[in-house]
PDB file of C-alpha atoms in Angstrom:
ATOM      1  CA  MET A  25     -39.665  88.226-135.757  1.00 51.00           C
ATOM      2  CA  THR A  26     -37.082  85.464-135.488  1.00 73.00           C
ATOM      3  CA  ASN A  27     -35.401  87.438-132.819  1.00 88.00           C
ATOM      4  CA  ILE A  28     -38.492  87.057-130.566  1.00 91.00           C
ATOM      5  CA  VAL A  29     -38.592  83.356-131.196  1.00 93.00           C
ATOM      6  CA  LYS A  30     -34.935  83.152-130.171  1.00 93.00           C
ATOM      7  CA  ILE A  31     -35.408  85.161-127.037  1.00 95.00           C
ATOM      8  CA  LEU A  32     -38.330  82.932-126.060  1.00 96.00           C
ATOM      9  CA  SER A  33     -36.351  79.755-126.832  1.00 96.00           C
ATOM     10  CA  ASP A  34     -33.476  81.075-124.629  1.00 96.00           C
ATOM     11  CA  ILE A  35     -35.755  81.785-121.731  1.00 97.00           C
ATOM     12  CA  GLN A  36     -37.414  78.375-122.003  1.00 97.00           C
ATOM     13  CA  GLU A  37     -34.027  76.647-122.020  1.00 97.00           C
ATOM     14  CA  ARG A  38     -33.006  78.793-119.012  1.00 97.00           C
ATOM     15  CA  LEU A  39     -35.965  77.846-117.015  1.00 98.00           C
ATOM     16  CA  VAL A  40     -35.757  74.201-117.802  1.00 97.00           C
ATOM     17  CA  SER A  41     -32.197  74.004-116.679  1.00 97.00           C
ATOM     18  CA  ALA A  42     -32.512  76.264-113.680  1.00 97.00           C
ATOM     19  CA  LEU A  43     -35.692  75.103-112.306  1.00 97.00           C
ATOM     20  CA  PRO A  44     -35.833  71.286-112.434  1.00 96.00           C
ATOM     21  CA  GLU A  45     -38.914  71.433-110.324  1.00 95.00           C
ATOM     22  CA  LEU A  46     -41.083  72.581-113.331  1.00 97.00           C
ATOM     23  CA  GLU A  47     -42.886  69.764-115.013  1.00 96.00           C
ATOM     24  CA  TYR A  48     -43.910  71.727-118.015  1.00 96.00           C
ATOM     25  CA  VAL A  49     -42.268  74.726-119.814  1.00 97.00           C
ATOM     26  CA  ASP A  50     -43.715  75.915-123.138  1.00 96.00           C
ATOM     27  CA  LYS A  51     -45.183  78.862-125.163  1.00 96.00           C
ATOM     28  CA  ASP A  52     -48.342  80.088-123.873  1.00 94.00           C
ATOM     29  CA  ARG A  53     -51.091  78.933-126.141  1.00 91.00           C
ATOM     30  CA  GLY A  54     -53.926  79.169-123.810  1.00 89.00           C
ATOM     31  CA  GLN A  55     -53.151  75.800-122.116  1.00 88.00           C
ATOM     32  CA  LEU A  56     -54.409  76.951-118.690  1.00 86.00           C
ATOM     33  CA  SER A  57     -57.700  78.201-119.890  1.00 82.00           C
ATOM     34  CA  ASP A  58     -58.720  75.320-122.234  1.00 71.00           C
ATOM     35  CA  GLY A  59     -58.428  72.448-119.929  1.00 70.00           C
ATOM     36  CA  ASN A  60     -55.488  71.059-121.788  1.00 67.00           C
ATOM     37  CA  THR A  61     -54.582  67.599-120.359  1.00 69.00           C
ATOM     38  CA  GLU A  62     -51.042  67.567-121.689  1.00 80.00           C
ATOM     39  CA  ILE A  63     -50.085  70.388-119.068  1.00 87.00           C
ATOM     40  CA  ARG A  64     -48.398  69.250-115.990  1.00 92.00           C
ATOM     41  CA  PHE A  65     -47.937  71.295-112.844  1.00 92.00           C
ATOM     42  CA  PRO A  66     -45.965  73.216-111.697  1.00 95.00           C
ATOM     43  CA  CYS A  67     -45.416  74.852-115.019  1.00 96.00           C
ATOM     44  CA  ALA A  68     -44.084  78.104-116.795  1.00 97.00           C
ATOM     45  CA  LEU A  69     -45.776  79.399-119.890  1.00 97.00           C
ATOM     46  CA  LEU A  70     -44.047  82.137-121.974  1.00 98.00           C
ATOM     47  CA  ASP A  71     -45.407  84.716-124.355  1.00 97.00           C
ATOM     48  CA  VAL A  72     -44.905  88.266-125.663  1.00 97.00           C
ATOM     49  CA  LYS A  73     -47.003  90.797-123.985  1.00 96.00           C
ATOM     50  CA  ASN A  74     -46.124  93.925-125.974  1.00 97.00           C
ATOM     51  CA  ILE A  75     -43.450  95.335-128.222  1.00 95.00           C
ATOM     52  CA  ASP A  76     -42.817  99.051-128.785  1.00 95.00           C
ATOM     53  CA  PHE A  77     -40.489 100.335-131.453  1.00 93.00           C
ATOM     54  CA  SER A  78     -38.591 103.397-131.706  1.00 93.00           C
ATOM     55  CA  LEU A  79     -36.456 104.779-134.712  1.00 90.00           C
ATOM     56  CA  GLU A  80     -32.877 105.224-133.946  1.00 86.00           C
ATOM     57  CA  GLY A  81     -31.989 106.401-137.400  1.00 82.00           C
ATOM     58  CA  LYS A  82     -30.115 104.962-140.414  1.00 81.00           C
ATOM     59  CA  GLY A  83     -32.736 102.131-140.658  1.00 79.00           C
ATOM     60  CA  ILE A  84     -32.180 101.012-137.097  1.00 87.00           C
ATOM     61  CA  ARG A  85     -35.064 100.336-134.764  1.00 90.00           C
ATOM     62  CA  MET A  86     -35.012  99.641-131.043  1.00 92.00           C
ATOM     63  CA  ALA A  87     -37.659  97.143-129.928  1.00 93.00           C
ATOM     64  CA  ASP A  88     -38.552  97.475-126.248  1.00 96.00           C
ATOM     65  CA  ILE A  89     -40.114  93.975-125.479  1.00 96.00           C
ATOM     66  CA  GLN A  90     -42.355  92.984-122.642  1.00 97.00           C
ATOM     67  CA  LEU A  91     -42.408  89.185-122.077  1.00 98.00           C
ATOM     68  CA  VAL A  92     -44.834  87.332-119.692  1.00 98.00           C
ATOM     69  CA  VAL A  93     -43.821  84.297-117.846  1.00 98.00           C
ATOM     70  CA  THR A  94     -46.812  82.598-116.172  1.00 96.00           C
ATOM     71  CA  ILE A  95     -46.087  80.364-113.314  1.00 96.00           C
ATOM     72  CA  ALA A  96     -48.777  77.940-112.342  1.00 94.00           C
ATOM     73  CA  TYR A  97     -48.967  75.651-109.405  1.00 92.00           C
ATOM     74  CA  ARG A  98     -51.651  73.047-108.539  1.00 89.00           C
ATOM     75  CA  HIS A  99     -52.231  72.413-104.914  1.00 82.00           C
ATOM     76  CA  ASP A 100     -53.291  68.755-104.100  1.00 76.00           C
ATOM     77  CA  SER A 101     -55.274  68.884-100.832  1.00 67.00           C
ATOM     78  CA  SER A 102     -54.601  65.079-100.332  1.00 64.00           C
ATOM     79  CA  THR A 103     -50.869  65.522-100.207  1.00 64.00           C
ATOM     80  CA  ASP A 104     -50.482  69.390 -99.414  1.00 60.00           C
ATOM     81  CA  THR A 105     -48.805  70.131 -96.130  1.00 62.00           C
ATOM     82  CA  ALA A 106     -48.136  73.502 -94.518  1.00 63.00           C
ATOM     83  CA  ASP A 107     -44.809  73.436 -96.193  1.00 68.00           C
ATOM     84  CA  ASN A 108     -46.482  73.628 -99.605  1.00 72.00           C
ATOM     85  CA  THR A 109     -48.779  76.507 -98.821  1.00 76.00           C
ATOM     86  CA  TYR A 110     -46.138  79.028-100.229  1.00 85.00           C
ATOM     87  CA  LYS A 111     -44.869  76.610-103.041  1.00 87.00           C
ATOM     88  CA  ALA A 112     -46.170  79.068-105.864  1.00 88.00           C
ATOM     89  CA  ILE A 113     -44.414  81.905-104.229  1.00 91.00           C
ATOM     90  CA  GLU A 114     -41.104  80.083-103.900  1.00 93.00           C
ATOM     91  CA  LEU A 115     -41.377  79.067-107.575  1.00 95.00           C
ATOM     92  CA  LEU A 116     -41.733  82.808-108.420  1.00 95.00           C
ATOM     93  CA  GLU A 117     -38.618  83.589-106.375  1.00 96.00           C
ATOM     94  CA  HIS A 118     -36.711  80.728-108.196  1.00 97.00           C
ATOM     95  CA  ALA A 119     -37.846  81.983-111.719  1.00 97.00           C
ATOM     96  CA  ASP A 120     -36.817  85.470-110.952  1.00 97.00           C
ATOM     97  CA  LYS A 121     -33.456  84.374-109.702  1.00 97.00           C
ATOM     98  CA  ALA A 122     -32.963  82.544-112.932  1.00 97.00           C
ATOM     99  CA  LEU A 123     -34.338  85.261-115.310  1.00 97.00           C
ATOM    100  CA  HIS A 124     -33.383  88.512-113.626  1.00 96.00           C
ATOM    101  CA  LEU A 125     -30.432  89.863-115.658  1.00 96.00           C
ATOM    102  CA  PHE A 126     -30.356  86.893-117.817  1.00 97.00           C
ATOM    103  CA  THR A 127     -29.132  87.605-121.363  1.00 94.00           C
ATOM    104  CA  ALA A 128     -27.876  86.146-124.589  1.00 88.00           C
ATOM    105  CA  LYS A 129     -26.101  87.994-127.389  1.00 83.00           C
ATOM    106  CA  GLU A 130     -29.412  88.779-129.077  1.00 85.00           C
ATOM    107  CA  PHE A 131     -30.984  90.821-126.310  1.00 93.00           C
ATOM    108  CA  THR A 132     -30.202  93.106-123.257  1.00 94.00           C
ATOM    109  CA  PRO A 133     -30.508  91.606-119.858  1.00 96.00           C
ATOM    110  CA  LEU A 134     -34.027  90.893-118.755  1.00 97.00           C
ATOM    111  CA  PHE A 135     -35.397  92.812-115.820  1.00 96.00           C
ATOM    112  CA  CYS A 136     -38.709  92.055-113.917  1.00 97.00           C
ATOM    113  CA  SER A 137     -41.122  95.087-114.234  1.00 96.00           C
ATOM    114  CA  GLY A 138     -44.153  93.432-112.453  1.00 96.00           C
ATOM    115  CA  VAL A 139     -45.741  90.511-111.037  1.00 96.00           C
ATOM    116  CA  LYS A 140     -49.436  90.035-110.909  1.00 96.00           C
ATOM    117  CA  LYS A 141     -51.619  87.259-109.526  1.00 93.00           C
ATOM    118  CA  THR A 142     -54.092  86.180-112.344  1.00 91.00           C
ATOM    119  CA  GLU A 143     -55.847  83.127-111.081  1.00 79.00           C
ATOM    120  CA  THR A 144     -56.819  81.277-107.967  1.00 71.00           C
ATOM    121  CA  ASN A 145     -59.530  78.702-108.271  1.00 75.00           C
ATOM    122  CA  GLY A 146     -59.690  76.095-105.799  1.00 70.00           C
ATOM    123  CA  ASP A 147     -56.491  74.180-106.396  1.00 80.00           C
ATOM    124  CA  LYS A 148     -54.790  76.283-109.032  1.00 86.00           C
ATOM    125  CA  GLU A 149     -52.574  79.437-108.434  1.00 90.00           C
ATOM    126  CA  CYS A 150     -51.135  81.461-111.198  1.00 93.00           C
ATOM    127  CA  TYR A 151     -48.835  84.428-111.431  1.00 95.00           C
ATOM    128  CA  GLU A 152     -47.750  86.534-114.502  1.00 96.00           C
ATOM    129  CA  MET A 153     -44.213  87.870-114.176  1.00 98.00           C
ATOM    130  CA  THR A 154     -43.512  90.609-116.761  1.00 98.00           C
ATOM    131  CA  TYR A 155     -39.927  90.971-117.948  1.00 98.00           C
ATOM    132  CA  ARG A 156     -38.517  93.645-120.303  1.00 97.00           C
ATOM    133  CA  THR A 157     -35.616  93.485-122.646  1.00 96.00           C
ATOM    134  CA  PHE A 158     -34.506  95.585-125.664  1.00 95.00           C
ATOM    135  CA  ILE A 159     -33.051  94.397-129.001  1.00 93.00           C
ATOM    136  CA  GLU A 160     -31.791  96.433-131.902  1.00 89.00           C
ATOM    137  CA  ILE A 161     -33.213  95.657-135.375  1.00 86.00           C
ATOM    138  CA  ALA A 162     -31.193  96.898-138.347  1.00 79.00           C
ATOM    139  CA  HIS A 163     -32.572  97.100-141.781  1.00 71.00           C
ATOM    140  CA  ASP A 164     -30.235  97.540-144.830  1.00 58.00           C
ATOM    141  CA  THR A 165     -31.110 100.938-146.220  1.00 52.00           C
ATOM    142  CA  GLY A 166     -28.254 100.825-148.779  1.00 53.00           C
ATOM    143  CA  ASP A 167     -26.022 103.684-149.523  1.00 51.00           C
ATOM    144  CA  SER A 168     -28.581 105.623-151.584  1.00 49.00           C
ATOM    145  CA  SER A 169     -29.547 109.046-150.249  1.00 50.00           C
ATOM    146  CA  ILE A 170     -32.231 111.501-151.433  1.00 49.00           C
ATOM    147  CA  ILE A 171     -31.419 115.169-151.765  1.00 55.00           C
ATOM    148  CA  VAL A 172     -34.347 117.493-151.906  1.00 50.00           C
ATOM    149  CA  ASP A 173     -33.693 120.432-154.166  1.00 59.00           C
ATOM    150  CA  ASP A 174     -37.145 122.158-154.047  1.00 63.00           C
ATOM    151  CA  ILE A 175     -40.473 121.777-152.257  1.00 58.00           C
ATOM    152  CA  GLU A 176     -43.571 123.243-153.900  1.00 67.00           C
ATOM    153  CA  LEU A 177     -46.606 124.073-151.849  1.00 65.00           C
ATOM    154  CA  LYS A 178     -50.028 124.498-153.343  1.00 72.00           C
ATOM    155  CA  VAL A 179     -52.729 126.287-151.418  1.00 76.00           C
ATOM    156  CA  LYS A 180     -56.456 125.846-152.417  1.00 71.00           C
TER     157      LYS A 180
END
């Protein structure tokens, strides 16, 4: 799964460079739900949602990967103005601009397949952006081949 780690690292680097307004970008380890004090807002948390494999033949599998980028924004009622009301939405747009069709040589261009609001509790607003990409995973099957000469069927 080192390909997955590389994809997540590439996305993390892309968000850090393209969205300097993000205070924290990391792998999602449940930081938003466990009251983690190291997290700073606004933030982006990355994780794998699902991977489906299909066999392409000759030891090659195609991995259809769904990645989740969670954007979280904390409103501060003491400093928020009308201009900040839609700040979380603006961050979504900036993140999508940075990630849509982003690629590295290891994976196909990312495309956003959905956005879902996941949390609003007073001062915190969170959205999950699901991106899809594909990678080809080759396994060395060697040059050996099996020839079937005969099949025996026993009926009881």
